[in-house]
Amino acid sequence: MMEAIHSDYRYSVDSLQEEVNTLNSELDQLRAAPQPPTTTEAPLDTHMAPESTSAPAQEPAPSSAPAPAPVGAPSWVTVARKGKKKASATLKPAPAAKPSSLATPPGPKKGITMRERRLIIKRDSSHLTPTAMELRDAINKAIGSTYVQTISLTGGNITLTTMETVRATSLNGKASAFLYLIPGTTMVYLDTPTTQLLVHSLPTSHSLATIATELTTFNSGLALTQQPRWLTSDESRAGKSASSIVITITGPKAPLFVNMRLSAFSTTFRTECRLWFNVFTQCSNCHHFRHHSNKCASPLSCR
């Protein structure tokens, strides 16, 4: 029994040994006479391949193993990392955008307004001998240049209008050179926006000049364009110790003094904006004429 098993085993080993020998002989023949590989050239591509931001296609690995890199020589991974770091370090900021050449061109330069060209001269009730044209020529001659274009005489007062390129402030600075030609001059001021205020309960024992000095001295920024005047007539003020005056103020702080108490004579006085009305003014409260709706004492009327 054991001999039969041993015989079969030996037979299988001998068969395998013969097959191994056959394969080794064939391998030796192939190594001895290798056939050159057949290469076929691909047709030349005439079309340019589009650029791609993706990674390049992987090339087939060479048949022979690459030679090991020498010690200390940078590999392609190290070079790629160094290049990326250098590129990020030398990154320059983007240049600022240049203004568009199609920007809207600036508008025409604004000229001098008529209000900026007017200078007003207040006079007393004395008679003025020269005519408007004679006075214009005399003023320009006294200044030594053509400053005044027209002169208007209204109510005894004089309004000087300068040339288109001359501001009234320039003419006002030369007022001392020609005011002797206008007798009875009491005040010279620019044609600036004004506000009229009523100041109540001022003592009638003081003159208007004293009241004007008190108001302008003890109220910072208050500029009077003309002498104050009493609101009522002399007959109405007879026997009264206090009454109201009308003042005309100008300047950038003029609106701040509306409904504000003004200081004078070591006390304060109530103010309000003066209301203008005449026989044609109709009240929106009672629909009657000759008074303002803010001062209406009548009951409300149906509309």
Short mmCIF file of C-alpha atoms in Angstrom, two decimals:
data_model
loop_
_atom_site.label_atom_id
_atom_site.label_comp_id
_atom_site.label_asym_id
_atom_site.label_seq_id
_atom_site.Cartn_x
_atom_site.Cartn_y
_atom_site.Cartn_z
CA MET A 1 0.00 0.00 0.00
CA MET A 2 2.69 2.46 0.96
CA GLU A 3 4.74 1.51 -2.03
CA ALA A 4 1.85 2.37 -4.39
CA ILE A 5 1.42 5.82 -2.81
CA HIS A 6 5.15 6.47 -2.98
CA SER A 7 5.21 5.46 -6.63
CA ASP A 8 2.39 7.90 -7.53
CA TYR A 9 4.17 10.72 -5.70
CA ARG A 10 7.41 10.13 -7.54
CA TYR A 11 5.59 10.08 -10.85
CA SER A 12 3.93 13.49 -10.15
CA VAL A 13 7.25 15.05 -9.12
CA ASP A 14 8.96 13.80 -12.26
CA SER A 15 6.19 15.22 -14.47
CA LEU A 16 6.45 18.64 -12.85
CA GLN A 17 10.22 18.60 -13.19
CA GLU A 18 9.93 17.93 -16.91
CA GLU A 19 7.52 20.84 -17.38
CA VAL A 20 9.84 23.19 -15.48
CA ASN A 21 12.78 22.16 -17.64
CA THR A 22 10.74 22.74 -20.80
CA LEU A 23 9.77 26.25 -19.68
CA ASN A 24 13.37 27.10 -18.73
CA SER A 25 14.61 26.09 -22.16
CA GLU A 26 12.01 28.24 -23.89
CA LEU A 27 12.94 31.19 -21.68
CA ASP A 28 16.61 30.78 -22.55
CA GLN A 29 15.77 30.86 -26.24
CA LEU A 30 13.79 34.09 -25.85
CA ARG A 31 16.59 35.77 -23.93
CA ALA A 32 19.20 34.70 -26.46
CA ALA A 33 17.46 36.17 -29.54
CA PRO A 34 15.07 39.06 -28.57
CA GLN A 35 12.90 40.48 -31.40
CA PRO A 36 12.96 44.30 -31.91
CA PRO A 37 9.60 45.97 -31.01
CA THR A 38 7.55 47.24 -33.91
CA THR A 39 6.80 51.01 -33.62
CA THR A 40 4.17 52.83 -35.63
CA GLU A 41 4.33 56.62 -35.89
CA ALA A 42 1.07 58.40 -35.12
CA PRO A 43 -0.19 60.93 -37.71
CA LEU A 44 0.89 64.51 -36.98
CA ASP A 45 -1.94 66.46 -35.31
CA THR A 46 -2.49 69.78 -37.14
CA HIS A 47 -4.97 71.15 -34.60
CA MET A 48 -3.78 73.00 -31.52
CA ALA A 49 -5.01 71.41 -28.35
CA PRO A 50 -6.92 73.87 -26.12
CA GLU A 51 -5.24 74.97 -22.97
CA SER A 52 -6.52 73.30 -19.87
CA THR A 53 -6.20 74.36 -16.29
CA SER A 54 -6.42 70.75 -15.10
CA ALA A 55 -3.38 68.59 -14.34
CA PRO A 56 -1.50 67.15 -17.36
CA ALA A 57 -2.31 63.62 -18.47
CA GLN A 58 -0.22 60.97 -16.82
CA GLU A 59 2.46 59.54 -19.16
CA PRO A 60 3.03 55.77 -19.27
CA ALA A 61 5.76 54.60 -16.96
CA PRO A 62 9.05 53.66 -18.64
CA SER A 63 9.96 50.01 -18.85
CA SER A 64 13.13 50.45 -16.88
CA ALA A 65 13.12 51.71 -13.32
CA PRO A 66 14.34 55.34 -12.88
CA ALA A 67 17.74 55.84 -11.39
CA PRO A 68 17.64 56.81 -7.72
CA ALA A 69 18.09 60.53 -7.07
CA PRO A 70 21.45 61.45 -5.59
CA VAL A 71 21.56 62.43 -1.98
CA GLY A 72 20.97 66.16 -1.50
CA ALA A 73 19.50 66.74 -4.99
CA PRO A 74 15.97 68.21 -4.87
CA SER A 75 13.24 65.97 -6.16
CA TRP A 76 10.47 67.25 -8.43
CA VAL A 77 8.13 67.46 -5.42
CA THR A 78 10.57 69.75 -3.62
CA VAL A 79 11.03 71.93 -6.69
CA ALA A 80 7.29 72.27 -7.14
CA ARG A 81 6.84 73.30 -3.54
CA LYS A 82 9.66 75.84 -3.71
CA GLY A 83 8.27 77.34 -6.89
CA LYS A 84 4.82 77.70 -5.41
CA LYS A 85 6.16 79.37 -2.27
CA LYS A 86 8.24 81.79 -4.32
CA ALA A 87 5.31 82.68 -6.52
CA SER A 88 3.13 83.42 -3.51
CA ALA A 89 5.87 85.52 -1.91
CA THR A 90 6.41 87.67 -5.00
CA LEU A 91 2.70 88.22 -5.65
CA LYS A 92 2.14 91.92 -6.37
CA PRO A 93 -1.09 93.77 -5.52
CA ALA A 94 -3.46 94.39 -8.35
CA PRO A 95 -3.09 97.88 -9.86
CA ALA A 96 -5.77 100.38 -8.95
CA ALA A 97 -8.48 100.83 -11.50
CA LYS A 98 -7.98 103.91 -13.60
CA PRO A 99 -10.87 106.38 -13.70
CA SER A 100 -13.04 105.98 -16.70
CA SER A 101 -12.46 108.47 -19.46
CA LEU A 102 -16.22 108.58 -20.00
CA ALA A 103 -16.85 110.40 -16.69
CA THR A 104 -19.43 113.16 -16.69
CA PRO A 105 -17.71 116.46 -17.52
CA PRO A 106 -18.05 119.23 -14.92
CA GLY A 107 -20.92 121.61 -15.46
CA PRO A 108 -20.48 125.23 -16.40
CA LYS A 109 -19.09 127.50 -13.72
CA LYS A 110 -21.82 129.35 -11.86
CA GLY A 111 -21.69 133.10 -12.35
CA ILE A 112 -22.30 135.89 -9.87
CA THR A 113 -25.95 136.26 -8.91
CA MET A 114 -27.83 139.56 -8.96
CA ARG A 115 -28.07 139.56 -5.18
CA GLU A 116 -24.27 139.32 -4.95
CA ARG A 117 -23.95 142.33 -7.27
CA ARG A 118 -26.15 144.76 -5.31
CA LEU A 119 -25.03 147.29 -2.72
CA ILE A 120 -27.74 149.24 -0.88
CA ILE A 121 -27.19 152.72 0.55
CA LYS A 122 -29.70 154.03 3.12
CA ARG A 123 -30.24 157.80 3.16
CA ASP A 124 -32.20 160.34 5.12
CA SER A 125 -34.98 162.39 3.58
CA SER A 126 -32.62 165.02 2.12
CA HIS A 127 -32.79 165.85 -1.58
CA LEU A 128 -30.32 164.18 -3.96
CA THR A 129 -29.18 166.53 -6.73
CA PRO A 130 -27.34 164.35 -9.32
CA THR A 131 -29.24 161.97 -11.57
CA ALA A 132 -28.66 158.20 -11.58
CA MET A 133 -26.41 158.36 -14.65
CA GLU A 134 -24.38 161.29 -13.32
CA LEU A 135 -23.94 159.53 -9.99
CA ARG A 136 -22.84 156.28 -11.71
CA ASP A 137 -20.15 158.07 -13.73
CA ALA A 138 -18.97 160.04 -10.68
CA ILE A 139 -18.61 156.87 -8.57
CA ASN A 140 -16.67 155.00 -11.27
CA LYS A 141 -14.40 158.01 -11.72
CA ALA A 142 -13.77 158.27 -7.98
CA ILE A 143 -12.88 154.57 -7.78
CA GLY A 144 -10.70 154.73 -10.88
CA SER A 145 -12.34 151.77 -12.60
CA THR A 146 -15.72 150.69 -13.98
CA TYR A 147 -17.35 148.98 -11.02
CA VAL A 148 -20.96 150.28 -11.10
CA GLN A 149 -23.21 149.25 -13.98
CA THR A 150 -26.58 150.74 -12.96
CA ILE A 151 -28.01 152.86 -10.15
CA SER A 152 -31.64 152.88 -9.04
CA LEU A 153 -33.22 155.47 -6.74
CA THR A 154 -36.20 154.14 -4.78
CA GLY A 155 -37.76 155.86 -1.79
CA GLY A 156 -34.73 158.05 -1.19
CA ASN A 157 -32.45 154.99 -0.99
CA ILE A 158 -29.84 154.04 -3.60
CA THR A 159 -29.15 150.56 -5.01
CA LEU A 160 -25.83 150.15 -6.82
CA THR A 161 -25.54 147.18 -9.21
CA THR A 162 -22.00 146.20 -10.15
CA MET A 163 -20.67 144.75 -13.42
CA GLU A 164 -21.23 141.05 -14.21
CA THR A 165 -17.73 140.10 -13.04
CA VAL A 166 -17.62 142.31 -9.93
CA ARG A 167 -19.08 141.38 -6.57
CA ALA A 168 -20.71 143.95 -4.35
CA THR A 169 -18.25 143.08 -1.59
CA SER A 170 -15.45 144.58 -3.71
CA LEU A 171 -17.44 147.79 -4.16
CA ASN A 172 -18.27 147.88 -0.45
CA GLY A 173 -14.55 147.76 0.34
CA LYS A 174 -14.09 150.99 -1.67
CA ALA A 175 -17.12 152.80 -0.18
CA SER A 176 -14.96 155.38 1.55
CA ALA A 177 -13.75 156.57 -1.88
CA PHE A 178 -17.21 157.62 -3.16
CA LEU A 179 -19.57 158.08 -0.20
CA TYR A 180 -18.86 161.83 -0.18
CA LEU A 181 -20.76 161.96 -3.50
CA ILE A 182 -23.98 160.76 -1.76
CA PRO A 183 -25.06 163.25 0.93
CA GLY A 184 -27.34 162.06 3.72
CA THR A 185 -25.96 158.50 3.81
CA THR A 186 -26.88 156.70 7.03
CA MET A 187 -25.99 153.05 6.29
CA VAL A 188 -24.34 150.90 3.60
CA TYR A 189 -25.00 147.15 3.47
CA LEU A 190 -25.04 144.23 1.03
CA ASP A 191 -28.23 142.81 -0.43
CA THR A 192 -28.24 139.71 1.75
CA PRO A 193 -31.32 137.79 2.96
CA THR A 194 -32.78 139.49 6.02
CA THR A 195 -35.20 138.58 8.80
CA GLN A 196 -37.42 141.02 10.65
CA LEU A 197 -38.08 140.39 14.32
CA LEU A 198 -40.32 142.00 16.91
CA VAL A 199 -38.68 142.58 20.29
CA HIS A 200 -41.31 143.16 22.98
CA SER A 201 -41.38 145.10 26.27
CA LEU A 202 -38.33 147.27 25.67
CA PRO A 203 -38.17 150.38 27.90
CA THR A 204 -39.25 153.52 26.08
CA SER A 205 -36.91 155.65 28.19
CA HIS A 206 -33.93 154.61 26.04
CA SER A 207 -33.23 155.87 22.55
CA LEU A 208 -33.22 153.55 19.52
CA ALA A 209 -29.46 154.02 19.12
CA THR A 210 -28.87 152.87 22.72
CA ILE A 211 -31.17 149.88 22.20
CA ALA A 212 -29.29 148.90 19.02
CA THR A 213 -25.96 149.08 20.86
CA GLU A 214 -27.25 146.90 23.69
CA LEU A 215 -28.64 144.26 21.32
CA THR A 216 -25.54 143.94 19.15
CA THR A 217 -23.13 144.01 22.10
CA PHE A 218 -24.72 141.38 24.33
CA ASN A 219 -26.03 138.95 21.66
CA SER A 220 -23.21 137.23 19.80
CA GLY A 221 -23.77 137.00 16.05
CA LEU A 222 -26.65 139.49 15.94
CA ALA A 223 -26.08 141.87 13.00
CA LEU A 224 -28.53 144.71 12.33
CA THR A 225 -28.87 145.90 8.75
CA GLN A 226 -30.50 149.18 9.78
CA GLN A 227 -31.51 151.22 12.79
CA PRO A 228 -34.34 149.68 14.88
CA ARG A 229 -37.71 151.44 14.87
CA TRP A 230 -40.73 151.43 17.15
CA LEU A 231 -43.62 149.25 16.09
CA THR A 232 -46.28 151.81 17.08
CA SER A 233 -46.49 155.56 16.61
CA ASP A 234 -45.34 158.17 19.10
CA GLU A 235 -48.94 158.91 20.09
CA SER A 236 -49.60 155.24 20.89
CA ARG A 237 -46.50 155.04 23.07
CA ALA A 238 -47.29 158.16 25.03
CA GLY A 239 -47.50 157.35 28.73
CA LYS A 240 -46.16 153.79 28.30
CA SER A 241 -43.01 152.56 30.00
CA ALA A 242 -42.38 149.72 27.51
CA SER A 243 -43.17 148.99 23.89
CA SER A 244 -42.09 146.79 20.94
CA ILE A 245 -39.49 147.54 18.28
CA VAL A 246 -38.80 146.12 14.81
CA ILE A 247 -35.26 145.00 14.01
CA THR A 248 -33.89 143.70 10.71
CA ILE A 249 -31.08 141.19 11.08
CA THR A 250 -28.90 139.34 8.60
CA GLY A 251 -26.07 136.82 8.57
CA PRO A 252 -25.82 133.04 8.91
CA LYS A 253 -27.14 133.11 12.50
CA ALA A 254 -30.23 135.17 11.68
CA PRO A 255 -32.69 132.21 11.72
CA LEU A 256 -31.42 131.20 15.18
CA PHE A 257 -32.75 134.39 16.79
CA VAL A 258 -36.38 133.74 15.80
CA ASN A 259 -38.48 133.13 18.97
CA MET A 260 -35.32 133.48 21.07
CA ARG A 261 -34.96 135.81 24.02
CA LEU A 262 -32.45 138.61 23.43
CA SER A 263 -30.27 140.10 26.15
CA ALA A 264 -30.22 143.85 26.81
CA PHE A 265 -30.18 146.14 29.85
CA SER A 266 -29.23 143.19 32.15
CA THR A 267 -32.38 141.23 31.29
CA THR A 268 -33.92 139.29 28.39
CA PHE A 269 -36.75 140.21 26.01
CA ARG A 270 -39.13 138.01 24.05
CA THR A 271 -38.91 137.98 20.24
CA GLU A 272 -41.06 136.70 17.40
CA CYS A 273 -40.93 136.78 13.63
CA ARG A 274 -42.77 139.72 12.13
CA LEU A 275 -45.84 138.77 10.09
CA TRP A 276 -46.70 140.68 6.94
CA PHE A 277 -50.35 141.31 6.09
CA ASN A 278 -52.47 143.99 4.43
CA VAL A 279 -56.06 144.58 3.37
CA PHE A 280 -55.83 141.65 0.94
CA THR A 281 -54.57 139.12 3.51
CA GLN A 282 -57.27 136.54 4.29
CA CYS A 283 -57.27 134.56 7.51
CA SER A 284 -57.44 130.77 7.04
CA ASN A 285 -59.20 130.44 10.41
CA CYS A 286 -62.20 132.80 10.14
CA HIS A 287 -61.86 133.71 6.41
CA HIS A 288 -61.88 137.43 7.21
CA PHE A 289 -59.37 139.91 5.81
CA ARG A 290 -56.84 142.39 7.25
CA HIS A 291 -55.20 140.02 9.75
CA HIS A 292 -52.98 136.93 9.82
CA SER A 293 -54.26 133.50 10.84
CA ASN A 294 -51.56 133.24 13.57
CA LYS A 295 -53.10 136.28 15.31
CA CYS A 296 -56.75 135.38 14.77
CA ALA A 297 -58.96 135.64 17.87
CA SER A 298 -62.21 134.61 16.11
CA PRO A 299 -63.68 131.10 16.35
CA LEU A 300 -62.98 128.57 13.62
CA SER A 301 -65.25 128.95 10.59
CA CYS A 302 -66.45 126.11 8.38
CA ARG A 303 -64.80 125.92 5.00
#
